[in-house]
PDB file of C-alpha atoms in Angstrom:
ATOM      1  CA  MET A   1      19.401  -2.249  -0.056  1.00  0.00           C
ATOM      2  CA  GLY A   2      18.280  -3.171   3.397  1.00  0.00           C
ATOM      3  CA  ALA A   3      19.817  -0.083   4.850  1.00  0.00           C
ATOM      4  CA  ASN A   4      18.450   0.685   8.328  1.00  0.00           C
ATOM      5  CA  ASN A   5      15.890   3.582   8.611  1.00  0.00           C
ATOM      6  CA  GLU A   6      15.976   4.440   4.682  1.00  0.00           C
ATOM      7  CA  SER A   7      12.849   6.149   3.372  1.00  0.00           C
ATOM      8  CA  VAL A   8      12.208   6.540  -0.332  1.00  0.00           C
ATOM      9  CA  THR A   9       9.658   8.721  -1.769  1.00  0.00           C
ATOM     10  CA  ILE A  10       7.793   7.620  -4.980  1.00  0.00           C
ATOM     11  CA  THR A  11       5.795  10.012  -7.115  1.00  0.00           C
ATOM     12  CA  PHE A  12       2.774   9.024  -9.305  1.00  0.00           C
ATOM     13  CA  ASN A  13       1.350  11.410 -11.830  1.00  0.00           C
ATOM     14  CA  SER A  14      -1.944   9.388 -11.551  1.00  0.00           C
ATOM     15  CA  LEU A  15      -3.054   6.201  -9.756  1.00  0.00           C
ATOM     16  CA  PRO A  16      -3.400   3.138 -11.803  1.00  0.00           C
ATOM     17  CA  THR A  17      -7.024   2.164 -12.575  1.00  0.00           C
ATOM     18  CA  GLY A  18      -6.245  -1.225 -14.453  1.00  0.00           C
ATOM     19  CA  ILE A  19      -3.519  -3.852 -15.022  1.00  0.00           C
ATOM     20  CA  ALA A  20      -2.093  -2.239 -18.104  1.00  0.00           C
ATOM     21  CA  GLU A  21      -1.614   1.073 -16.545  1.00  0.00           C
ATOM     22  CA  LEU A  22       0.089  -0.485 -13.486  1.00  0.00           C
ATOM     23  CA  GLN A  23       2.365  -2.538 -15.673  1.00  0.00           C
ATOM     24  CA  ALA A  24       3.339   0.395 -17.495  1.00  0.00           C
ATOM     25  CA  LEU A  25       4.535   2.360 -14.519  1.00  0.00           C
ATOM     26  CA  PRO A  26       8.385   2.226 -13.899  1.00  0.00           C
ATOM     27  CA  GLU A  27       8.063   0.963 -10.460  1.00  0.00           C
ATOM     28  CA  ALA A  28       6.186  -2.156 -11.862  1.00  0.00           C
ATOM     29  CA  SER A  29       9.712  -3.546 -12.278  1.00  0.00           C
ATOM     30  CA  LEU A  30       9.355  -4.523  -8.565  1.00  0.00           C
ATOM     31  CA  ASP A  31      13.080  -4.537  -8.018  1.00  0.00           C
ATOM     32  CA  THR A  32      12.712  -3.081  -4.623  1.00  0.00           C
ATOM     33  CA  PRO A  33      10.464  -3.456  -1.781  1.00  0.00           C
ATOM     34  CA  PHE A  34       9.910   0.298  -1.624  1.00  0.00           C
ATOM     35  CA  LYS A  35       8.453   0.404  -5.176  1.00  0.00           C
ATOM     36  CA  THR A  36       6.212  -2.673  -4.536  1.00  0.00           C
ATOM     37  CA  THR A  37       4.706  -1.241  -1.474  1.00  0.00           C
ATOM     38  CA  ALA A  38       4.138   2.240  -2.878  1.00  0.00           C
ATOM     39  CA  LEU A  39       2.218   0.413  -5.831  1.00  0.00           C
ATOM     40  CA  ALA A  40       0.220  -1.675  -3.498  1.00  0.00           C
ATOM     41  CA  ILE A  41      -1.135   1.411  -1.613  1.00  0.00           C
ATOM     42  CA  ALA A  42      -1.785   3.257  -5.100  1.00  0.00           C
ATOM     43  CA  VAL A  43      -3.629   0.187  -6.299  1.00  0.00           C
ATOM     44  CA  LEU A  44      -5.674  -0.020  -3.303  1.00  0.00           C
ATOM     45  CA  CYS A  45      -6.775   3.458  -3.992  1.00  0.00           C
ATOM     46  CA  ASN A  46      -8.810   2.144  -6.906  1.00  0.00           C
ATOM     47  CA  TYR A  47     -10.958  -0.310  -4.732  1.00  0.00           C
ATOM     48  CA  GLU A  48     -13.970   2.072  -4.368  1.00  0.00           C
ATOM     49  CA  LYS A  49     -14.249   2.498  -8.169  1.00  0.00           C
ATOM     50  CA  ASN A  50     -13.468  -1.034  -9.200  1.00  0.00           C
ATOM     51  CA  PRO A  51     -12.871  -3.895  -7.003  1.00  0.00           C
ATOM     52  CA  ALA A  52     -12.226  -6.428  -9.544  1.00  0.00           C
ATOM     53  CA  ALA A  53      -9.578  -4.230 -11.336  1.00  0.00           C
ATOM     54  CA  THR A  54      -8.098  -3.776  -7.908  1.00  0.00           C
ATOM     55  CA  ILE A  55      -7.855  -7.433  -7.122  1.00  0.00           C
ATOM     56  CA  GLU A  56      -6.268  -8.114 -10.607  1.00  0.00           C
ATOM     57  CA  MET A  57      -3.596  -5.470 -10.009  1.00  0.00           C
ATOM     58  CA  MET A  58      -2.914  -6.729  -6.515  1.00  0.00           C
ATOM     59  CA  ASN A  59      -2.646 -10.193  -7.926  1.00  0.00           C
ATOM     60  CA  PHE A  60       0.106  -8.756 -10.208  1.00  0.00           C
ATOM     61  CA  LEU A  61       1.798  -7.474  -7.141  1.00  0.00           C
ATOM     62  CA  LYS A  62       1.566 -10.664  -5.217  1.00  0.00           C
ATOM     63  CA  GLY A  63       3.466 -12.500  -7.835  1.00  0.00           C
ATOM     64  CA  PRO A  64       3.301 -16.413  -7.813  1.00  0.00           C
ATOM     65  CA  GLU A  65       0.635 -16.536  -5.047  1.00  0.00           C
ATOM     66  CA  PRO A  66      -2.600 -14.683  -5.898  1.00  0.00           C
ATOM     67  CA  MET A  67      -4.907 -13.240  -3.303  1.00  0.00           C
ATOM     68  CA  SER A  68      -6.829 -15.707  -1.325  1.00  0.00           C
ATOM     69  CA  ASN A  69     -10.635 -15.370  -0.704  1.00  0.00           C
ATOM     70  CA  TYR A  70      -9.690 -14.405   2.843  1.00  0.00           C
ATOM     71  CA  GLU A  71      -7.315 -11.637   1.706  1.00  0.00           C
ATOM     72  CA  GLN A  72      -9.995 -10.223  -0.784  1.00  0.00           C
ATOM     73  CA  SER A  73     -12.518 -10.409   2.024  1.00  0.00           C
ATOM     74  CA  PHE A  74     -10.112  -8.639   4.401  1.00  0.00           C
ATOM     75  CA  ILE A  75      -9.499  -5.780   1.934  1.00  0.00           C
ATOM     76  CA  LYS A  76     -13.273  -5.459   1.122  1.00  0.00           C
ATOM     77  CA  GLU A  77     -13.942  -5.379   5.064  1.00  0.00           C
ATOM     78  CA  ARG A  78     -11.142  -2.852   5.890  1.00  0.00           C
ATOM     79  CA  LEU A  79     -12.199  -0.355   3.157  1.00  0.00           C
ATOM     80  CA  ALA A  80     -16.026  -0.652   3.236  1.00  0.00           C
ATOM     81  CA  GLY A  81     -17.192   2.934   3.777  1.00  0.00           C
ATOM     82  CA  LYS A  82     -13.691   3.866   4.641  1.00  0.00           C
ATOM     83  CA  TYR A  83     -11.894   4.363   1.192  1.00  0.00           C
ATOM     84  CA  TYR A  84     -10.048   7.352   2.541  1.00  0.00           C
ATOM     85  CA  LYS A  85      -7.757   5.069   4.382  1.00  0.00           C
ATOM     86  CA  THR A  86      -5.495   4.377   1.286  1.00  0.00           C
ATOM     87  CA  PHE A  87      -5.332   7.932   0.245  1.00  0.00           C
ATOM     88  CA  SER A  88      -4.235   9.012   3.871  1.00  0.00           C
ATOM     89  CA  PHE A  89      -0.885   7.482   3.161  1.00  0.00           C
ATOM     90  CA  PHE A  90      -0.181  10.156   0.268  1.00  0.00           C
ATOM     91  CA  ALA A  91       1.631  13.676   0.855  1.00  0.00           C
ATOM     92  CA  GLY A  92      -0.852  16.191   1.590  1.00  0.00           C
ATOM     93  CA  ALA A  93      -3.721  14.226   3.032  1.00  0.00           C
ATOM     94  CA  THR A  94      -4.903  15.438   6.375  1.00  0.00           C
ATOM     95  CA  VAL A  95      -8.006  14.636   8.776  1.00  0.00           C
ATOM     96  CA  GLU A  96      -9.161  18.279   8.114  1.00  0.00           C
ATOM     97  CA  ASN A  97      -9.121  17.736   4.130  1.00  0.00           C
ATOM     98  CA  ASN A  98     -10.692  14.457   4.180  1.00  0.00           C
ATOM     99  CA  TYR A  99      -7.562  12.678   3.287  1.00  0.00           C
ATOM    100  CA  THR A 100      -7.295  14.478  -0.120  1.00  0.00           C
ATOM    101  CA  PRO A 101      -3.545  14.113  -1.238  1.00  0.00           C
ATOM    102  CA  THR A 102      -1.767  16.876  -3.160  1.00  0.00           C
ATOM    103  CA  GLN A 103      -0.970  16.003  -6.907  1.00  0.00           C
ATOM    104  CA  PRO A 104       1.213  14.555  -8.221  1.00  0.00           C
ATOM    105  CA  TYR A 105       0.644  11.729  -5.716  1.00  0.00           C
ATOM    106  CA  GLN A 106       3.616  11.260  -3.400  1.00  0.00           C
ATOM    107  CA  ILE A 107       4.074   8.352  -0.971  1.00  0.00           C
ATOM    108  CA  THR A 108       7.048   7.737   1.373  1.00  0.00           C
ATOM    109  CA  VAL A 109       7.964   4.060   2.117  1.00  0.00           C
ATOM    110  CA  SER A 110      10.398   3.529   5.025  1.00  0.00           C
ATOM    111  CA  ALA A 111      12.557   0.594   6.416  1.00  0.00           C
ATOM    112  CA  ASN A 112      13.625   0.181   9.953  1.00  0.00           C
ATOM    113  CA  PRO A 113      16.337  -1.737  11.632  1.00  0.00           C
ATOM    114  CA  TYR A 114      13.844  -4.722  11.709  1.00  0.00           C
ATOM    115  CA  SER A 115      12.766  -4.537   8.100  1.00  0.00           C
ATOM    116  CA  PHE A 116      15.261  -7.015   6.658  1.00  0.00           C
ATOM    117  CA  THR A 117      15.842  -9.442   9.523  1.00  0.00           C
ATOM    118  CA  GLU A 118      15.295 -12.563   7.349  1.00  0.00           C
ATOM    119  CA  GLU A 119      16.733 -13.279   3.780  1.00  0.00           C
ATOM    120  CA  ASN A 120      14.124 -12.441   0.996  1.00  0.00           C
ATOM    121  CA  TRP A 121      11.493 -10.981   3.276  1.00  0.00           C
ATOM    122  CA  ALA A 122      10.945  -7.327   4.279  1.00  0.00           C
ATOM    123  CA  THR A 123       8.685  -5.431   6.286  1.00  0.00           C
ATOM    124  CA  MET A 124       8.213  -1.927   4.914  1.00  0.00           C
ATOM    125  CA  TYR A 125       6.235   0.915   6.544  1.00  0.00           C
ATOM    126  CA  VAL A 126       4.033   3.796   5.523  1.00  0.00           C
ATOM    127  CA  GLN A 127       2.706   6.692   7.426  1.00  0.00           C
ATOM    128  CA  SER A 128      -1.095   7.508   7.418  1.00  0.00           C
ATOM    129  CA  ALA A 129      -1.938  11.070   8.093  1.00  0.00           C
ATOM    130  CA  GLY A 130      -4.589   9.583  10.300  1.00  0.00           C
ATOM    131  CA  ALA A 131      -2.408   7.423  12.414  1.00  0.00           C
ATOM    132  CA  ASP A 132       0.192   7.965  15.247  1.00  0.00           C
ATOM    133  CA  SER A 133       2.411   5.095  14.171  1.00  0.00           C
ATOM    134  CA  PRO A 134       3.625   3.891  10.778  1.00  0.00           C
ATOM    135  CA  ARG A 135       1.688   0.765   9.294  1.00  0.00           C
ATOM    136  CA  SER A 136       3.481  -2.187   7.886  1.00  0.00           C
ATOM    137  CA  VAL A 137       3.352  -4.155   4.497  1.00  0.00           C
ATOM    138  CA  LYS A 138       5.127  -7.555   4.243  1.00  0.00           C
ATOM    139  CA  LEU A 139       6.879  -8.718   1.152  1.00  0.00           C
ATOM    140  CA  ARG A 140       8.873 -11.629  -0.093  1.00  0.00           C
ATOM    141  CA  LYS A 141      11.740 -11.509  -2.584  1.00  0.00           C
ATOM    142  CA  LYS A 142      11.620 -14.093  -5.565  1.00  0.00           C
ATOM    143  CA  PRO A 143      15.400 -14.752  -5.997  1.00  0.00           C
ATOM    144  CA  SER A 144      15.135 -15.947  -9.482  1.00  0.00           C
ATOM    145  CA  THR A 145      13.663 -12.688 -10.656  1.00  0.00           C
ATOM    146  CA  GLY A 146      14.846 -10.240  -8.052  1.00  0.00           C
ATOM    147  CA  GLN A 147      11.355  -9.068  -7.646  1.00  0.00           C
ATOM    148  CA  TRP A 148       9.669  -8.136  -4.437  1.00  0.00           C
ATOM    149  CA  PHE A 149       6.003  -9.229  -4.022  1.00  0.00           C
ATOM    150  CA  ILE A 150       3.219  -8.500  -1.542  1.00  0.00           C
ATOM    151  CA  THR A 151       2.576 -11.079   0.970  1.00  0.00           C
ATOM    152  CA  GLU A 152       0.421  -9.275   3.508  1.00  0.00           C
ATOM    153  CA  VAL A 153      -1.065  -5.831   3.632  1.00  0.00           C
ATOM    154  CA  GLN A 154      -1.167  -5.018   7.264  1.00  0.00           C
ATOM    155  CA  CYS A 155      -1.746  -1.085   6.840  1.00  0.00           C
ATOM    156  CA  LEU A 156      -5.443  -0.853   6.598  1.00  0.00           C
ATOM    157  CA  SER A 157      -6.514  -0.609  10.310  1.00  0.00           C
ATOM    158  CA  ASP A 158      -8.703   2.183  11.246  1.00  0.00           C
ATOM    159  CA  ILE A 159      -7.401   5.834  11.330  1.00  0.00           C
ATOM    160  CA  ARG A 160      -8.915   9.067  12.636  1.00  0.00           C
ATOM    161  CA  THR A 161     -12.251   9.673  10.787  1.00  0.00           C
ATOM    162  CA  PRO A 162     -11.814  12.498   8.143  1.00  0.00           C
ATOM    163  CA  VAL A 163     -13.877  15.708   9.232  1.00  0.00           C
ATOM    164  CA  ALA A 164     -16.443  15.327   6.534  1.00  0.00           C
ATOM    165  CA  ALA A 165     -17.372  11.984   7.976  1.00  0.00           C
ATOM    166  CA  ASP A 166     -17.102  12.849  11.709  1.00  0.00           C
ATOM    167  CA  PRO A 167     -20.483  13.855  13.285  1.00  0.00           C
ATOM    168  CA  TRP A 168     -18.533  15.288  16.140  1.00  0.00           C
ATOM    169  CA  ALA A 169     -16.031  17.412  14.144  1.00  0.00           C
TER     170      ALA A 169
END
């Protein structure tokens, strides 16, 4: 692991809507930063339907340090009225189809030469169909378990407005 410019595509038949569904997924082993990053995006797709369940699932992905009030507010603020952002990271999503991904859901998580510059830390990247450059997610490895946990979700900046929500489209 830690190869430069490595990309891993992860497929989900459905996106988790609760902690039990999340923990039942094979990626919930969290043994690579690719799996943990993909799960974080999949989990955030549930925010519009059930913020509380989404926070519970994100806390699982954060490991020993649950989400702070600031982090919870940040996600709420970034996704308010723009729930399409999280779906834009999946294959098949485009501005024209209002970021509706193809199913099964596929997401590609990438590393670059700077992803693993510090031991037990990683910055992984996901590409939104509505952005020109990849967006980052920071993770930290817990050496005692070998699991990778989310430390910062930095991929929720604004993206191009989907056609259905764009009065100028």
